[in-house]
PDB file of C-alpha atoms in Angstrom:
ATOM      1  CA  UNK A 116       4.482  22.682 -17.128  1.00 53.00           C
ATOM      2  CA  UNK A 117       1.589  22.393 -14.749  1.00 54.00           C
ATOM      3  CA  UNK A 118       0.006  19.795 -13.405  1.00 56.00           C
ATOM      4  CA  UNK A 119      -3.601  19.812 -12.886  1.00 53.00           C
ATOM      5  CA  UNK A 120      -4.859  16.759 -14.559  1.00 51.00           C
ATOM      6  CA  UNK A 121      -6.499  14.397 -11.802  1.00 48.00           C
ATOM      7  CA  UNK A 122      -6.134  11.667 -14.340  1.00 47.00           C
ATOM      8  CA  UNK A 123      -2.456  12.456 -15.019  1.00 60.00           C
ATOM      9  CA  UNK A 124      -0.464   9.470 -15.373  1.00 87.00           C
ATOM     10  CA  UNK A 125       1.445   8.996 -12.251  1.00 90.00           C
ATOM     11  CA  UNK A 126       4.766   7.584 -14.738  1.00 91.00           C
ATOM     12  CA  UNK A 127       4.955  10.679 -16.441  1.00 92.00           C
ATOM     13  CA  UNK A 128       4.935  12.667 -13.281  1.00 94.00           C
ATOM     14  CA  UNK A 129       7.783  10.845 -12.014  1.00 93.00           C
ATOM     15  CA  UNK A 130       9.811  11.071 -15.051  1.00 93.00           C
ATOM     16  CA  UNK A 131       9.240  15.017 -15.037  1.00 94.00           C
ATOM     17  CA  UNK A 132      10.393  15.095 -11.173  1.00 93.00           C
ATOM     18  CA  UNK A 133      13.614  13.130 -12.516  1.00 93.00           C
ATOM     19  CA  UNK A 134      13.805  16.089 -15.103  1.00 94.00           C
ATOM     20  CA  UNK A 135      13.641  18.272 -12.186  1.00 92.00           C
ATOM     21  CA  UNK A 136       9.730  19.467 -12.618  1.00 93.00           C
ATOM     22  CA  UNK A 137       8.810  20.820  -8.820  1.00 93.00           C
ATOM     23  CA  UNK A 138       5.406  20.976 -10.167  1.00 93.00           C
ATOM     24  CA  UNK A 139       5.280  17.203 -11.077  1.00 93.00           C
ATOM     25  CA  UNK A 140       6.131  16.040  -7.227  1.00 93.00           C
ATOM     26  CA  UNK A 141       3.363  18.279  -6.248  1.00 93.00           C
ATOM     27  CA  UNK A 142       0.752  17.179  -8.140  1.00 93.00           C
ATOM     28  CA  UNK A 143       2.040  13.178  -7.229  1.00 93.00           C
ATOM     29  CA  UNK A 144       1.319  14.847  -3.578  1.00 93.00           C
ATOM     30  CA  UNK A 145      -1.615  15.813  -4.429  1.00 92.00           C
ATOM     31  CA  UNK A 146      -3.058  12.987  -6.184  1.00 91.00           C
ATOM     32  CA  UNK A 147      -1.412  10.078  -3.384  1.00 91.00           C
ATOM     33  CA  UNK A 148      -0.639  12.271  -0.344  1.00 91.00           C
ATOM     34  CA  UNK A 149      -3.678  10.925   1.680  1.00 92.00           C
ATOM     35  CA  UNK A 150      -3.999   7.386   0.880  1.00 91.00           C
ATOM     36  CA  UNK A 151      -0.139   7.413   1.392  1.00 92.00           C
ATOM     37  CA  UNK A 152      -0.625   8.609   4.646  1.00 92.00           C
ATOM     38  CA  UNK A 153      -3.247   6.621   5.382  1.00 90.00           C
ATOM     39  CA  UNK A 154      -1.103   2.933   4.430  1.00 89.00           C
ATOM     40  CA  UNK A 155       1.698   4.327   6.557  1.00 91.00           C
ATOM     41  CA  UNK A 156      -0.512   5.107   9.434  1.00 90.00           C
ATOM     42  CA  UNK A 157      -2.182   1.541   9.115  1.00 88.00           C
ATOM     43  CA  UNK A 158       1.550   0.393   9.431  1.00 87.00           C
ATOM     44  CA  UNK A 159       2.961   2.472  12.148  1.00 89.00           C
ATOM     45  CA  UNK A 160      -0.264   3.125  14.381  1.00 87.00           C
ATOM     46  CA  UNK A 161       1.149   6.927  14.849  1.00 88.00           C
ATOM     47  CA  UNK A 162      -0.271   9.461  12.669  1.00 90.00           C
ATOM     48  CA  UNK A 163       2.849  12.113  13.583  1.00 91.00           C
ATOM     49  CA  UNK A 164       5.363   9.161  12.831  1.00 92.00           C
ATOM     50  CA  UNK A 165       3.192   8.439   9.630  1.00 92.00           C
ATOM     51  CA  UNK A 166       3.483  11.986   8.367  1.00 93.00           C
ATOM     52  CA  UNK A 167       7.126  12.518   8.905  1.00 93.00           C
ATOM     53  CA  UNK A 168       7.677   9.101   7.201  1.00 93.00           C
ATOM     54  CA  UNK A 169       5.552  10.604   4.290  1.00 93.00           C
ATOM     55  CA  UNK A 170       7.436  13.825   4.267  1.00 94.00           C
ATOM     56  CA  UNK A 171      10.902  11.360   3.752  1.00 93.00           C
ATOM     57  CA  UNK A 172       8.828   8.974   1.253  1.00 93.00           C
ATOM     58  CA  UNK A 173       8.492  12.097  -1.028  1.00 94.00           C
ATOM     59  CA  UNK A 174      11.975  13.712  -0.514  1.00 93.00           C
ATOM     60  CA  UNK A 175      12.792   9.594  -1.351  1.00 93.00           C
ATOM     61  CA  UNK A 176      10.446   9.971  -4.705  1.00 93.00           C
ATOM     62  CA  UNK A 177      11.420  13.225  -5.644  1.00 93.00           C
ATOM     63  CA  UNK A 178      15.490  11.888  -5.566  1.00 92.00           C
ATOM     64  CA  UNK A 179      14.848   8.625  -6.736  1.00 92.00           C
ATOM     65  CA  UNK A 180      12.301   9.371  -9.486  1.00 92.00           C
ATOM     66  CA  UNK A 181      14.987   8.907 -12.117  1.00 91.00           C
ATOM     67  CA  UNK A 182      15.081   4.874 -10.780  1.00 90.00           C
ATOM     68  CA  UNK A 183      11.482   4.521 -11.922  1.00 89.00           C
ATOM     69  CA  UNK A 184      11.383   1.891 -14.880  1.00 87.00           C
ATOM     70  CA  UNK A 185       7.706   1.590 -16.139  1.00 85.00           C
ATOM     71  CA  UNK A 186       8.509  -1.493 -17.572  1.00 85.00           C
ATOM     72  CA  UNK A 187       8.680  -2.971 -13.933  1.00 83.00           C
ATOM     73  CA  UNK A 188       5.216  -1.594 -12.564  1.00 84.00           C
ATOM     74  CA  UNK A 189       2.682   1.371 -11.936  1.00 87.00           C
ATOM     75  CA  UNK A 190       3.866   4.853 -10.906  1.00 89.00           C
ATOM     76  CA  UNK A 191       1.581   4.564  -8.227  1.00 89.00           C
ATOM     77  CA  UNK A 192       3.033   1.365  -7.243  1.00 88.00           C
ATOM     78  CA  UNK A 193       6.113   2.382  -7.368  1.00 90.00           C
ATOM     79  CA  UNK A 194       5.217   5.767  -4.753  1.00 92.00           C
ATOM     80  CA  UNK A 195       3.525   2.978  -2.572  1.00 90.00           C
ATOM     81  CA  UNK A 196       5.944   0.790  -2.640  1.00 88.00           C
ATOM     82  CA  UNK A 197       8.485   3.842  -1.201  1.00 91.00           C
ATOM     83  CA  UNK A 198       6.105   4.739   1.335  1.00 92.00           C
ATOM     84  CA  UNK A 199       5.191   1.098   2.760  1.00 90.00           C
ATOM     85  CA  UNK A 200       9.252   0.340   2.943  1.00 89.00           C
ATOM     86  CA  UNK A 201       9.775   3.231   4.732  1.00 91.00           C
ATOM     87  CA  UNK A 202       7.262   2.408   7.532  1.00 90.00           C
ATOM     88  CA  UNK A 203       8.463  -0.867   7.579  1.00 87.00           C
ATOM     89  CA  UNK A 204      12.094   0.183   8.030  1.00 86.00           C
ATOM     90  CA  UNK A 205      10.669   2.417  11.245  1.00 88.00           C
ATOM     91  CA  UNK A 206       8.684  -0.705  12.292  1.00 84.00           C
ATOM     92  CA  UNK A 207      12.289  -2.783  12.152  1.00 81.00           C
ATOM     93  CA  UNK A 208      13.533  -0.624  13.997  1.00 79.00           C
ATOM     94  CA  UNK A 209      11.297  -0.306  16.583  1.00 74.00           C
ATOM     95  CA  UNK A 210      11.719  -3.973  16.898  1.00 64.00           C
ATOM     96  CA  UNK A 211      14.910  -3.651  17.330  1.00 54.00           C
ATOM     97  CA  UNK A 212      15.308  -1.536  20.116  1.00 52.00           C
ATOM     98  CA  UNK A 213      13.939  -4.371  21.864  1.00 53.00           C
ATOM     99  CA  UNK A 214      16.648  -6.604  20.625  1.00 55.00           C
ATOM    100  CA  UNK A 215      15.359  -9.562  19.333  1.00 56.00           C
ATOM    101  CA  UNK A 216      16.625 -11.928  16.921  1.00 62.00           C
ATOM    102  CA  UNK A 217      15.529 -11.896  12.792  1.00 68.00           C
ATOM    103  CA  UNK A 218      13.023 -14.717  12.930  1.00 68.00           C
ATOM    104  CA  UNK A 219      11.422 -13.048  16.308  1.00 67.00           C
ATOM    105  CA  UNK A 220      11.143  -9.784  14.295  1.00 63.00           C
ATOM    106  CA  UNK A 221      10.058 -11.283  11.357  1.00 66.00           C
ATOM    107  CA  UNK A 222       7.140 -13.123  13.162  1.00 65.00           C
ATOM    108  CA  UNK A 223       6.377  -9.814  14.807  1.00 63.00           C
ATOM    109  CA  UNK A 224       6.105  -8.015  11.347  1.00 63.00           C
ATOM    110  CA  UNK A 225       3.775 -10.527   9.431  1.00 61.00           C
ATOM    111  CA  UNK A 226       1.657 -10.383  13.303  1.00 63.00           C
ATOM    112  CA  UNK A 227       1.738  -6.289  13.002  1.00 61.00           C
ATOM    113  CA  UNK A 228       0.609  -6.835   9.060  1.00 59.00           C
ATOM    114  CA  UNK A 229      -2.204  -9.578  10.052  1.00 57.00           C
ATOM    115  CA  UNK A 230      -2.898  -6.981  13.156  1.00 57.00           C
ATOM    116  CA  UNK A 231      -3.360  -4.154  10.425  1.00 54.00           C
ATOM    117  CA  UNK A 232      -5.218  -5.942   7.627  1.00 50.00           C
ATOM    118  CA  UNK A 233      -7.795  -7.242  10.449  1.00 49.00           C
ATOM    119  CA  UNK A 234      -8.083  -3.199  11.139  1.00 46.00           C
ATOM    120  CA  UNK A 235      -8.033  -2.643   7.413  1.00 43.00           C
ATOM    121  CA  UNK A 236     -11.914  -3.340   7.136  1.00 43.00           C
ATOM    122  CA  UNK A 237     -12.546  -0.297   9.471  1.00 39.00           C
ATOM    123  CA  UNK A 238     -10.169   1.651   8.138  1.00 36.00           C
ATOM    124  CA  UNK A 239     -12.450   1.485   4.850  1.00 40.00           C
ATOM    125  CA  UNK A 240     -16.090   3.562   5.072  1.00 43.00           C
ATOM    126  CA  UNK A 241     -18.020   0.434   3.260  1.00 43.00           C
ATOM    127  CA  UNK A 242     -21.017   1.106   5.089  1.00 51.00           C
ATOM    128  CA  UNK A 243     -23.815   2.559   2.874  1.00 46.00           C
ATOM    129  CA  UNK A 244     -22.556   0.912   0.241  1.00 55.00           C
ATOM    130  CA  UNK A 245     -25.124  -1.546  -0.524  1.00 69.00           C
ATOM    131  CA  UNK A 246     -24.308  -4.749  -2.974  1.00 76.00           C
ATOM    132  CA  UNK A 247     -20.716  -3.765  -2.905  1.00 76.00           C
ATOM    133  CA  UNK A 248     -20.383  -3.959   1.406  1.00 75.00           C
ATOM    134  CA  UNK A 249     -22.623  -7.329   1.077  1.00 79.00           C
ATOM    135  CA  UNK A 250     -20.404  -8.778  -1.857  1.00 83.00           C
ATOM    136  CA  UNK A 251     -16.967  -8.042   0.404  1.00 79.00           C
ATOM    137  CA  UNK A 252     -18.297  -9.231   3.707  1.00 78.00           C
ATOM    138  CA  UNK A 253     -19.234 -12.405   1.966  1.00 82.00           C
ATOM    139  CA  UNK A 254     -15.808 -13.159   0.539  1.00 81.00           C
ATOM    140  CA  UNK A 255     -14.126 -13.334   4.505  1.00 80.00           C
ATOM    141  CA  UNK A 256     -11.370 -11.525   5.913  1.00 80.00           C
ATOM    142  CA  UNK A 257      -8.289 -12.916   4.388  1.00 81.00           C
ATOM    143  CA  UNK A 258      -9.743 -12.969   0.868  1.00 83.00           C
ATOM    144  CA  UNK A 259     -11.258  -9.565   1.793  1.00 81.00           C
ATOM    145  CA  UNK A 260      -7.474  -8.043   3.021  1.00 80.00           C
ATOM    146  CA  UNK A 261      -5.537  -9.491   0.184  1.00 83.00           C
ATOM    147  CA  UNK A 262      -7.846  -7.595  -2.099  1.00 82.00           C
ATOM    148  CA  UNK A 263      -7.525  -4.449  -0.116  1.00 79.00           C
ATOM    149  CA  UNK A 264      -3.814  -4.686   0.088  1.00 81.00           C
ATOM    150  CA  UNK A 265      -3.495  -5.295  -3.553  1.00 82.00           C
ATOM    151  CA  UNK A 266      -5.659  -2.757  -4.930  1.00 76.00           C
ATOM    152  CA  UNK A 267      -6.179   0.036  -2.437  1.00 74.00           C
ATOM    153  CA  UNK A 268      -2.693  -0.510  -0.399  1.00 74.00           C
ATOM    154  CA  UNK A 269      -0.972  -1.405  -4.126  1.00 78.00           C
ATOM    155  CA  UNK A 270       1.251  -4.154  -3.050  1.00 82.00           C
ATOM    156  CA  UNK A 271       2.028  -6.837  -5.421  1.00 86.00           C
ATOM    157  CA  UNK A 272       1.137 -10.838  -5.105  1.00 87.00           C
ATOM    158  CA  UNK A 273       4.343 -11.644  -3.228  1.00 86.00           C
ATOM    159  CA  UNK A 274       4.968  -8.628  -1.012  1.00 84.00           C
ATOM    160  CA  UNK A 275       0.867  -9.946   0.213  1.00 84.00           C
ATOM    161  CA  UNK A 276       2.087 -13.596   0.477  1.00 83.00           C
ATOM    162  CA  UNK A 277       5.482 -12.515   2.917  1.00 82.00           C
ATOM    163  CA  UNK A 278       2.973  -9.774   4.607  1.00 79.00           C
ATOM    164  CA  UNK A 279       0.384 -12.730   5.614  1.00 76.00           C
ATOM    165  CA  UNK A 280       2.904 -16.036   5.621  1.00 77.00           C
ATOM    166  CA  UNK A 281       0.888 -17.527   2.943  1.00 81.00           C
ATOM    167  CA  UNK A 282       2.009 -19.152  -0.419  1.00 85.00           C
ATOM    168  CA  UNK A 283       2.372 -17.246  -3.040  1.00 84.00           C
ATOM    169  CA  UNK A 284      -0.100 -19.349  -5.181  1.00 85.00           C
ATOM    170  CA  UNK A 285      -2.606 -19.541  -2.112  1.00 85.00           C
ATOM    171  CA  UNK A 286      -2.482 -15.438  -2.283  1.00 87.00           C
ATOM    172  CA  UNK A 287      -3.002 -15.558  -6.112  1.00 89.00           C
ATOM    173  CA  UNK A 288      -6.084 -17.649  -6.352  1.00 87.00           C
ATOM    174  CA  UNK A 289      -7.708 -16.003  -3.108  1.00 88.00           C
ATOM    175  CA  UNK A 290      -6.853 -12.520  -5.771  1.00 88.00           C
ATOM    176  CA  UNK A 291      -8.471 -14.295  -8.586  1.00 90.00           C
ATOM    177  CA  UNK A 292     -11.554 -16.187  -6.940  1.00 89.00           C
ATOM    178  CA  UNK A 293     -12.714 -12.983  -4.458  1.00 88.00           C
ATOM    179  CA  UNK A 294     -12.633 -10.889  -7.957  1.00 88.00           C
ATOM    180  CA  UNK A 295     -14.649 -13.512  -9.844  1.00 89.00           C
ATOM    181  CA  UNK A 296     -17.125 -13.902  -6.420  1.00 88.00           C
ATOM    182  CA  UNK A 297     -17.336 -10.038  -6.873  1.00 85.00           C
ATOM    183  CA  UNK A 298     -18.069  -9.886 -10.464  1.00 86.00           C
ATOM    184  CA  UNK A 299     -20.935 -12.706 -10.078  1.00 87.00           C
ATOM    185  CA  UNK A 300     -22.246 -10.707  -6.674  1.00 85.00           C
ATOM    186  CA  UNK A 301     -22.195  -7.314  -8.506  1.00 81.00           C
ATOM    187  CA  UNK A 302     -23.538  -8.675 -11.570  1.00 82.00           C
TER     188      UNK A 302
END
């Protein structure tokens, strides 16, 4: 079976991986293997530490493909969702190495995730971009990150809401107002 389909739905490639298609995890590489790399390295701040966790998140999706249930979410989702846990688990650990208790390491995750979705605006090339840089500058930062995180770093409402320590409700209608402000900017 090949794979060369840019469009190809990332579900189906995971269920042919679970088949045992080789082809199928290399064109998920293919389509996600940057931006992957690129949310790990926003979440570990060490590009050789980002690729090796990378290298593990697809040896992770490759064995674990057959525990993909569409019904639950995206493919891609699902890939990001590997990946970001991953990094996470490496940034838990980091933390503890320095022994501190849960709550300390907690607070010094959701200050590493505010640290990175602060950096998440440069990490972005909006520049040149005309109505669409204006329209995003204008929403703020936090309204501006949640939007990144959900649709270019994939995580869902309440992974966003732990990430920034904000309600979950707060999260949803910053989601649901920045989108409207953008359609009414754009428009």
């Amino acid at each position: 079976m090949t794979h060369n389909n840019p469009n190809e739905d990332h579900g189906q490639l995971l269920m042919a991986c679970a088949k045992g298609d080789q082809g199928a995890l290399q064109a998920l590489y293919r389509l996600e293997g940057a931006r992957l790399l690129g949310v790990v390295q926003r979440i570990v701040s060490d590009r050789a530490v980002a690729e090796d966790i990378i290298h593990d998140a697809f040896v992770n999706i490759w064995t674990k493909s057959h525990t993909f249930d569409a019904e639950r979410g995206s493919g891609k989702t699902w890939m990001f969702s590997v990946a970001r846990h991953l990094a996470l688990n490496h940034v838990r650990r980091q933390y503890r190495e320095v022994t501190v208790d849960d709550v300390t390491a907690e607070k010094l995750d959701a200050e590493r995730s505010l640290a990175a979705s602060a950096e998440i605006e440069d990490s972005f090339d909006w520049q040149g971009r005309g109505d669409l840089d204006r329209c995003l500058r204008a929403l703020g930062p936090e309204r501006r990150n949640c939007l990144f995180h959900a649709y270019v770093d994939g995580y869902s409402h309440s992974e966003i809401a732990e990430r920034l320590d904000r309600p979950l409700g707060t999260v949803k209608a910053w989601i649901k107002r920045s989108l409207h402000t953008l359609r009414e900017c754009l428009s």
